[in-house]
Coordinates of C-alpha atoms in Angstrom, one line a residue:
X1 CA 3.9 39.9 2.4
X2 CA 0.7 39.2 0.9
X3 CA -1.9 36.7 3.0
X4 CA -3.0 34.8 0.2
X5 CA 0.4 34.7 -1.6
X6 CA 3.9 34.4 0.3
X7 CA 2.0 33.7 3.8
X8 CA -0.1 30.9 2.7
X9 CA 2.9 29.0 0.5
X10 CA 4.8 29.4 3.7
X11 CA 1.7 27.8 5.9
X12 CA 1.1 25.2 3.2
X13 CA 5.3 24.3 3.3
X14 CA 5.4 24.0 6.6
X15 CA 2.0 21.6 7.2
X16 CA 3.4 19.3 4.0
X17 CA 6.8 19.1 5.9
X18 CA 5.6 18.6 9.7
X19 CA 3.2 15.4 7.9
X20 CA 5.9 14.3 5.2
X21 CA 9.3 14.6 7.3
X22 CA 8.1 12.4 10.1
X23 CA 7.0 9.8 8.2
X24 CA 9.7 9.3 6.0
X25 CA 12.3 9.2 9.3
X26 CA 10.0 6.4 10.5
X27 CA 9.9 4.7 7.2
X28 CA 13.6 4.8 6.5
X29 CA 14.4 3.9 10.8
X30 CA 11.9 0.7 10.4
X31 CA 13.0 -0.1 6.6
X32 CA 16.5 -0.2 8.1
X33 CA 15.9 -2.3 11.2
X34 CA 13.9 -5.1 9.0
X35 CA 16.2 -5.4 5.4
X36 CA 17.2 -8.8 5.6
X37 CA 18.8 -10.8 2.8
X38 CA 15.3 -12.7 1.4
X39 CA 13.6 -8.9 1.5
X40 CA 16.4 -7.0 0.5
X41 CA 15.2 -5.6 -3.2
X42 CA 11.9 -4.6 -2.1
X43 CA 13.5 -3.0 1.2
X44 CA 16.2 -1.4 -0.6
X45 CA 13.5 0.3 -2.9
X46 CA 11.2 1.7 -0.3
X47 CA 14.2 3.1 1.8
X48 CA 15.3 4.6 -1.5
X49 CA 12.2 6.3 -2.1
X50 CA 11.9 7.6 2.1
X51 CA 14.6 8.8 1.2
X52 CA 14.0 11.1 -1.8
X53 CA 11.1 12.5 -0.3
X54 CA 12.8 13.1 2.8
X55 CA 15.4 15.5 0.3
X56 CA 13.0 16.8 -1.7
X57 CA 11.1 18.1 2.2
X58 CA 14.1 19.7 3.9
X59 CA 15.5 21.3 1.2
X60 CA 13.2 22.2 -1.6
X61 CA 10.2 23.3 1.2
X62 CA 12.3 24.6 3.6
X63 CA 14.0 27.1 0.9
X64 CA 10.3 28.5 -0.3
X65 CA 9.4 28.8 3.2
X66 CA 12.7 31.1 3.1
X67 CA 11.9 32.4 -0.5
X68 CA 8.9 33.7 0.5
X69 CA 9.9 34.6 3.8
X70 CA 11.6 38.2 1.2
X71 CA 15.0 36.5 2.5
X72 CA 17.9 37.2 -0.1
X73 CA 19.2 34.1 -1.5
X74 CA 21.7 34.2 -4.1
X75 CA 22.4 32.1 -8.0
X76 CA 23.8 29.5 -5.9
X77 CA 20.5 28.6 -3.4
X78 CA 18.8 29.3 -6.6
X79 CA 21.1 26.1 -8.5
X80 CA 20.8 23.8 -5.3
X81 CA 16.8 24.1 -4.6
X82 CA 15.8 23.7 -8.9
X83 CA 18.4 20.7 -9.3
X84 CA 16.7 19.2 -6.0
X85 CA 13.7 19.8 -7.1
X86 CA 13.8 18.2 -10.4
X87 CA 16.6 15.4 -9.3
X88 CA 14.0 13.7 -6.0
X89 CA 10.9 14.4 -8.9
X90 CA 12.6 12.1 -11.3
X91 CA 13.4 9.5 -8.6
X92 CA 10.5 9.4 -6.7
X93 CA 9.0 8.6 -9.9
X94 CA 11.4 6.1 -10.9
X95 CA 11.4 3.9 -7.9
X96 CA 7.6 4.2 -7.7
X97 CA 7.6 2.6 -11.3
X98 CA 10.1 0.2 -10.2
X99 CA 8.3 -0.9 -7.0
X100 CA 5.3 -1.4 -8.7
X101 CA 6.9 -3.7 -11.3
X102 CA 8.8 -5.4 -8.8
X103 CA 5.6 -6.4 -6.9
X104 CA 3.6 -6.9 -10.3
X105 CA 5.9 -9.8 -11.1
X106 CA 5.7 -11.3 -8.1
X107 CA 1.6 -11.1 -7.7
X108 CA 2.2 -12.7 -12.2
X109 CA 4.2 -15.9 -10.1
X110 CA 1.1 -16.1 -7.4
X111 CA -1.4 -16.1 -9.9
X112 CA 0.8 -18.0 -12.6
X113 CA 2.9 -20.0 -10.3
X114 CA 6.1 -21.1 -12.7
X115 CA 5.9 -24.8 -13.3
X116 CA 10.2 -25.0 -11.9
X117 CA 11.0 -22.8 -8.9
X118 CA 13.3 -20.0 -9.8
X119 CA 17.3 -20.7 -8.9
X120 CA 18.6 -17.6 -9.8
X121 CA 18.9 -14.6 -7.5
X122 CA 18.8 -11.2 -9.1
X123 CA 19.1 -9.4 -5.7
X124 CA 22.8 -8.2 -6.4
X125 CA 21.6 -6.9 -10.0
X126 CA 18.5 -4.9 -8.2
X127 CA 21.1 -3.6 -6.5
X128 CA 23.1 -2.2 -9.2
X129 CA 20.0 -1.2 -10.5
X130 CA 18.9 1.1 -7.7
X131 CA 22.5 2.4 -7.0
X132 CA 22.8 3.4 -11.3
X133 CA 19.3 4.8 -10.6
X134 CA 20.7 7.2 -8.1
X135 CA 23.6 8.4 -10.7
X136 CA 21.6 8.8 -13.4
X137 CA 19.4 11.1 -11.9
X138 CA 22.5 12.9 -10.6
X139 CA 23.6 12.8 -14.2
X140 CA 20.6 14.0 -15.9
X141 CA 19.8 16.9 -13.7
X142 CA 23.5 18.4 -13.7
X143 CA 22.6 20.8 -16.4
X144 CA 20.3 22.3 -14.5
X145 CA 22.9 23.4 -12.1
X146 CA 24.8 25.0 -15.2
X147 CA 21.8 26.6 -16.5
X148 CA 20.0 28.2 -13.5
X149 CA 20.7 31.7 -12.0
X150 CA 18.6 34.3 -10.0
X151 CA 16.9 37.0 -11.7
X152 CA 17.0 40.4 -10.5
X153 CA 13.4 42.0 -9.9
X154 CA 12.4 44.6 -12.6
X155 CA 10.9 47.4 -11.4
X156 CA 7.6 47.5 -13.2
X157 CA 4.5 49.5 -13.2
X158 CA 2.2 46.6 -12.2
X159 CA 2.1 46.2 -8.4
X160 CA 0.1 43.6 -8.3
X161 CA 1.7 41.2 -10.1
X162 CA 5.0 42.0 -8.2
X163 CA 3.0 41.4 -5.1
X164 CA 1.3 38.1 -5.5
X165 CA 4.7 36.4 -7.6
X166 CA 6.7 33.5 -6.0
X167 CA 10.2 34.8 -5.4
X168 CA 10.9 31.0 -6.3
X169 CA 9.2 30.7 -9.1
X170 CA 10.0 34.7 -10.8
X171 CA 14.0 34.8 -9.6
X172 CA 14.8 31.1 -9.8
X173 CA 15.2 30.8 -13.3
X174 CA 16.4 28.1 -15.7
X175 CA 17.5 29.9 -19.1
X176 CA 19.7 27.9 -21.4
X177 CA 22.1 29.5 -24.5
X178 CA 20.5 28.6 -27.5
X179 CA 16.4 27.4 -28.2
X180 CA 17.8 23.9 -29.2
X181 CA 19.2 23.5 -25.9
X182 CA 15.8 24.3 -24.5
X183 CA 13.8 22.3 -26.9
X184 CA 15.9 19.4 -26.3
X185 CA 16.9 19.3 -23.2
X186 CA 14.5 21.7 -21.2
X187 CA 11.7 20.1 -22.5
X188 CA 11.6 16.9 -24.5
X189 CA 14.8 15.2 -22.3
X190 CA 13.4 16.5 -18.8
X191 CA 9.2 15.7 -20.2
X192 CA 10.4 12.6 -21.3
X193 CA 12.4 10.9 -18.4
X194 CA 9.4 12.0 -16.2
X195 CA 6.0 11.4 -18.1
X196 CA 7.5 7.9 -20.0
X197 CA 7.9 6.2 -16.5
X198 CA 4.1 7.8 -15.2
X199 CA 3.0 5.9 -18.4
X200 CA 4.5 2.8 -17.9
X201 CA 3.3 3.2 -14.6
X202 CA -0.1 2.8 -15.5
X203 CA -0.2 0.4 -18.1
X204 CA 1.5 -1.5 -15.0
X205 CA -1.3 -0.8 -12.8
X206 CA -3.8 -1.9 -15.8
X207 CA -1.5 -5.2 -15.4
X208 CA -1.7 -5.6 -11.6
X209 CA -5.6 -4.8 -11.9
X210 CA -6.2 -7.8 -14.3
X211 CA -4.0 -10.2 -12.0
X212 CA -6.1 -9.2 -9.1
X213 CA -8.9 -9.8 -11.4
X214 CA -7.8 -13.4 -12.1
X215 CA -6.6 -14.2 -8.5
X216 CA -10.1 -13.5 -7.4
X217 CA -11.8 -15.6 -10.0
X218 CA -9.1 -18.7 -9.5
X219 CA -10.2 -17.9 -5.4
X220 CA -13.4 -18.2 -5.4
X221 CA -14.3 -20.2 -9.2
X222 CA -13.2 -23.4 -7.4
X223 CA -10.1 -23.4 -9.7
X224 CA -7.2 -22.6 -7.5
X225 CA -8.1 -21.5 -3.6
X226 CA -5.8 -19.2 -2.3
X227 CA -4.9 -18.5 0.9
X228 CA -1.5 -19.0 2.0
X229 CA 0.1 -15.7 4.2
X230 CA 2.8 -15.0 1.4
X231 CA 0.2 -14.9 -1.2
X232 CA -2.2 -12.7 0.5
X233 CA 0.7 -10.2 1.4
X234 CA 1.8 -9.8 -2.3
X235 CA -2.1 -9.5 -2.9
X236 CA -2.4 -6.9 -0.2
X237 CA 1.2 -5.0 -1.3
X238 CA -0.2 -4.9 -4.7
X239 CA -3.5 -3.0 -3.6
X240 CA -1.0 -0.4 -2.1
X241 CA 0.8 0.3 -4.9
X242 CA -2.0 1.1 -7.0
X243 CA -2.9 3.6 -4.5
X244 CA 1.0 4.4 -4.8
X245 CA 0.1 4.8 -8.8
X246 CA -3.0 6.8 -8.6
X247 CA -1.5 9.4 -6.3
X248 CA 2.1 10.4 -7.7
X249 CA 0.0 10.1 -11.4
X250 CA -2.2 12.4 -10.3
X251 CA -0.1 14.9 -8.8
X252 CA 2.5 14.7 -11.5
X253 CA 0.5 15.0 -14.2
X254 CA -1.7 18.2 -12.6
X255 CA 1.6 19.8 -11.7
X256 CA 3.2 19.2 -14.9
X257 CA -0.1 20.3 -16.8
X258 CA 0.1 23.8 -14.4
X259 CA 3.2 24.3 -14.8
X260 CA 4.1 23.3 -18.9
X261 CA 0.3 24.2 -20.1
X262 CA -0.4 27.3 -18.6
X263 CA 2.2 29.9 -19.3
X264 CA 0.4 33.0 -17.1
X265 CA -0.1 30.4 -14.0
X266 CA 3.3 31.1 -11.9
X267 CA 2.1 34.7 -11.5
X268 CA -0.9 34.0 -10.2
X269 CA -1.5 34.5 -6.6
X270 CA -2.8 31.4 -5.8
X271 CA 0.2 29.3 -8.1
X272 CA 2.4 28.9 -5.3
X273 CA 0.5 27.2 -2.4
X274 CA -1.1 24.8 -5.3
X275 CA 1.8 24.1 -6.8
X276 CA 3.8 23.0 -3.1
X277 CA 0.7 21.0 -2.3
X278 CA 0.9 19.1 -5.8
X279 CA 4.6 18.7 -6.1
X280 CA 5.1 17.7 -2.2
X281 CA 1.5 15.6 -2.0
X282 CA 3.3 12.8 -2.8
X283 CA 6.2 12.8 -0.3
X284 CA 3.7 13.4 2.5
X285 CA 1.0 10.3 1.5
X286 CA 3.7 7.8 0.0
X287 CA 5.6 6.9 3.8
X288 CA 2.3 6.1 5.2
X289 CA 1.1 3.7 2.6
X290 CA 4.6 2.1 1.9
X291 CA 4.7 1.4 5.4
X292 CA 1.3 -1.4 5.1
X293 CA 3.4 -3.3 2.3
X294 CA 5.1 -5.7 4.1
X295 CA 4.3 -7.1 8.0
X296 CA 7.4 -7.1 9.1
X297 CA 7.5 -3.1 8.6
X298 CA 3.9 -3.0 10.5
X299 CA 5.5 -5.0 13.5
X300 CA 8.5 -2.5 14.0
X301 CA 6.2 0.0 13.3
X302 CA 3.8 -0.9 16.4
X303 CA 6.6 -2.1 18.6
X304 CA 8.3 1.6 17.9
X305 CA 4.7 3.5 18.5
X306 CA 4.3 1.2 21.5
X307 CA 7.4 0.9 23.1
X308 CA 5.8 0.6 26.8
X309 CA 4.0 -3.1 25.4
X310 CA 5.9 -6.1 28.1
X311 CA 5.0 -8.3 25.0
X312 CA 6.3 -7.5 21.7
X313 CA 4.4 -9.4 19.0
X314 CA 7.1 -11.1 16.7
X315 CA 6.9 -11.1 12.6
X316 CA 6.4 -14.9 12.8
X317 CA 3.7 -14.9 15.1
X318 CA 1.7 -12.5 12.7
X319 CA 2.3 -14.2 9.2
X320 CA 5.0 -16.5 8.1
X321 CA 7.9 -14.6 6.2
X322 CA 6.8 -13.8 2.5
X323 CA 9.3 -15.7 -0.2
X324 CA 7.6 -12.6 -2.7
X325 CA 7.4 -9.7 -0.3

């Protein structure tokens, strides 16, 4: 096994899961412990999203680290880990976009207050929502699971590039029956249900950036004065999620560019450590910034780190309870 090939993507899999694994569990055990009923749609979303990336770790990472380990896996690993892979991609990305229009609504009613309070509760419809979210992405990816199959390795004359290839990347293979399939499916379908959202993502960022803009201005123009706990928390929630934005954009779109643009890339022996660093990136920073969105997470947080404390500081004490977080 090469060192800069199979043994690095196995050293770079294991350091992405031993950062992303344990933050997820603490995200999802903390999510869990503060969903209430006023917090439920933002709660529900980030516990979705620990989720997904806690998937995507222990079974897409785990199964390179045993790919490139020269373990034998057969068509049916190979179906499991590329309909993983693309199904927690597509989600991650979809409840990134929809937690960042979630919270750029409700930073549009701090810095637009509405002139009647809102009666209606859509927290049963978010709920729908993320649940038809979850089928949908089972529902879209099941072809893949037709499609894929392992490749046999074909004895050629160049050594090299049978040294430095990804046994995940050169066996795994997704081959469809006709080129309209492929076209179609393969590529427009599967480009389209990724990159749309990654757009929409940041035109929504653009949005959140103005409204900051304008909540600063109305702050300190003498116009409106800010100030209240909720407010500031949605402010402060909606600084996070641009960092959310930048970082799964960025990933996405330099995986994606690798992987689509560049048809020689795969076989390079580098390819496989970069691409687990830009497809996993996200899982491993995302449960560490989704966990400063709302105080109420911080709290458990600090009283699970700090379990020894006689004094456990209460949500109340630090900042009333958020009617927009």
């Amino acid at each position: 096994m090469d060192l800069s090939g199979g043994t690095l993507e196995i050293v770079v899999s294991a350091v992405v899961i031993s950062i992303s694994v344990p933050g997820n569990i603490l995200l999802i055990y903390c999510t869990r412990r503060c969903i209430d009923e006023q917090l439920r749609t933002s709660f529900t979303l980030i516990f979705s999203l620990a989720w997904t990336n806690l998937i995507y770790n222990l079974v897409v990472n785990i199964l390179k680290i045993v790919y490139a380990s020269n373990v034998e896996l057969d068509s049916a690993v190979c179906k499991v880990l590329m309909f993983t892979a693309v199904f927690t991609t597509s989600l991650a990305i979809w409840f990134t976009l929809y937690i960042a229009l979630l919270f750029c609504s409700k930073l549009c009613r701090v810095v637009h207050p509405p002139v009647e309070a809102a009666c209606k509760n859509y927290q049963k419809f978010h709920m729908v929502l993320v649940f038809t979210l979850w089928v949908a992405g089972v529902a879209v990816c099941c072809p893949v699971l037709l499609y894929t199959r392992r490749i046999e390795k074909l004895n050629t004359e160049n050594e090299t590039y049978q040294q430095f290839s990804s046994l995940i990347y050169t066996e795994c293979k997704t081959e469809y029956r006709n080129d309209l399939i492929e076209i179609l499916y393969g590529k427009i379908f599967l480009g389209a249900i990724n990159l749309l959202p990654l757009l929409i993502m940041l035109l929504t960022g653009f949005r959140i950036v103005y409204l900051l803009w304008e909540h600063r201005k109305a702050t300190y123009g003498g116009i409106w004065i800010g100030g209240d706990a909720s407010e500031l928390e949605v402010v402060r929630a909606c600084k996070i999620i641009l960092l959310l934005i930048f970082v799964i954009t960025s990933f996405c779109v330099s995986y994606f560019s690798l992987v689509y643009c560049l048809k020689n890339f795969k076989s390079c022996y580098f390819a496989p450590p970069v691409l687990t660093v830009l497809s996993s990136g996200y899982s491993s920073v995302s449960p560490y910034l989704l966990m400063l969105i709302n105080y109420k997470v911080i709290v458990r947080m600090r009283c699970f780190c700090c379990k020894d404390e006689k004094k456990l500081v209460t949500v109340s004490a630090i900042a009333p309870v958020s009617p927009y977080a």
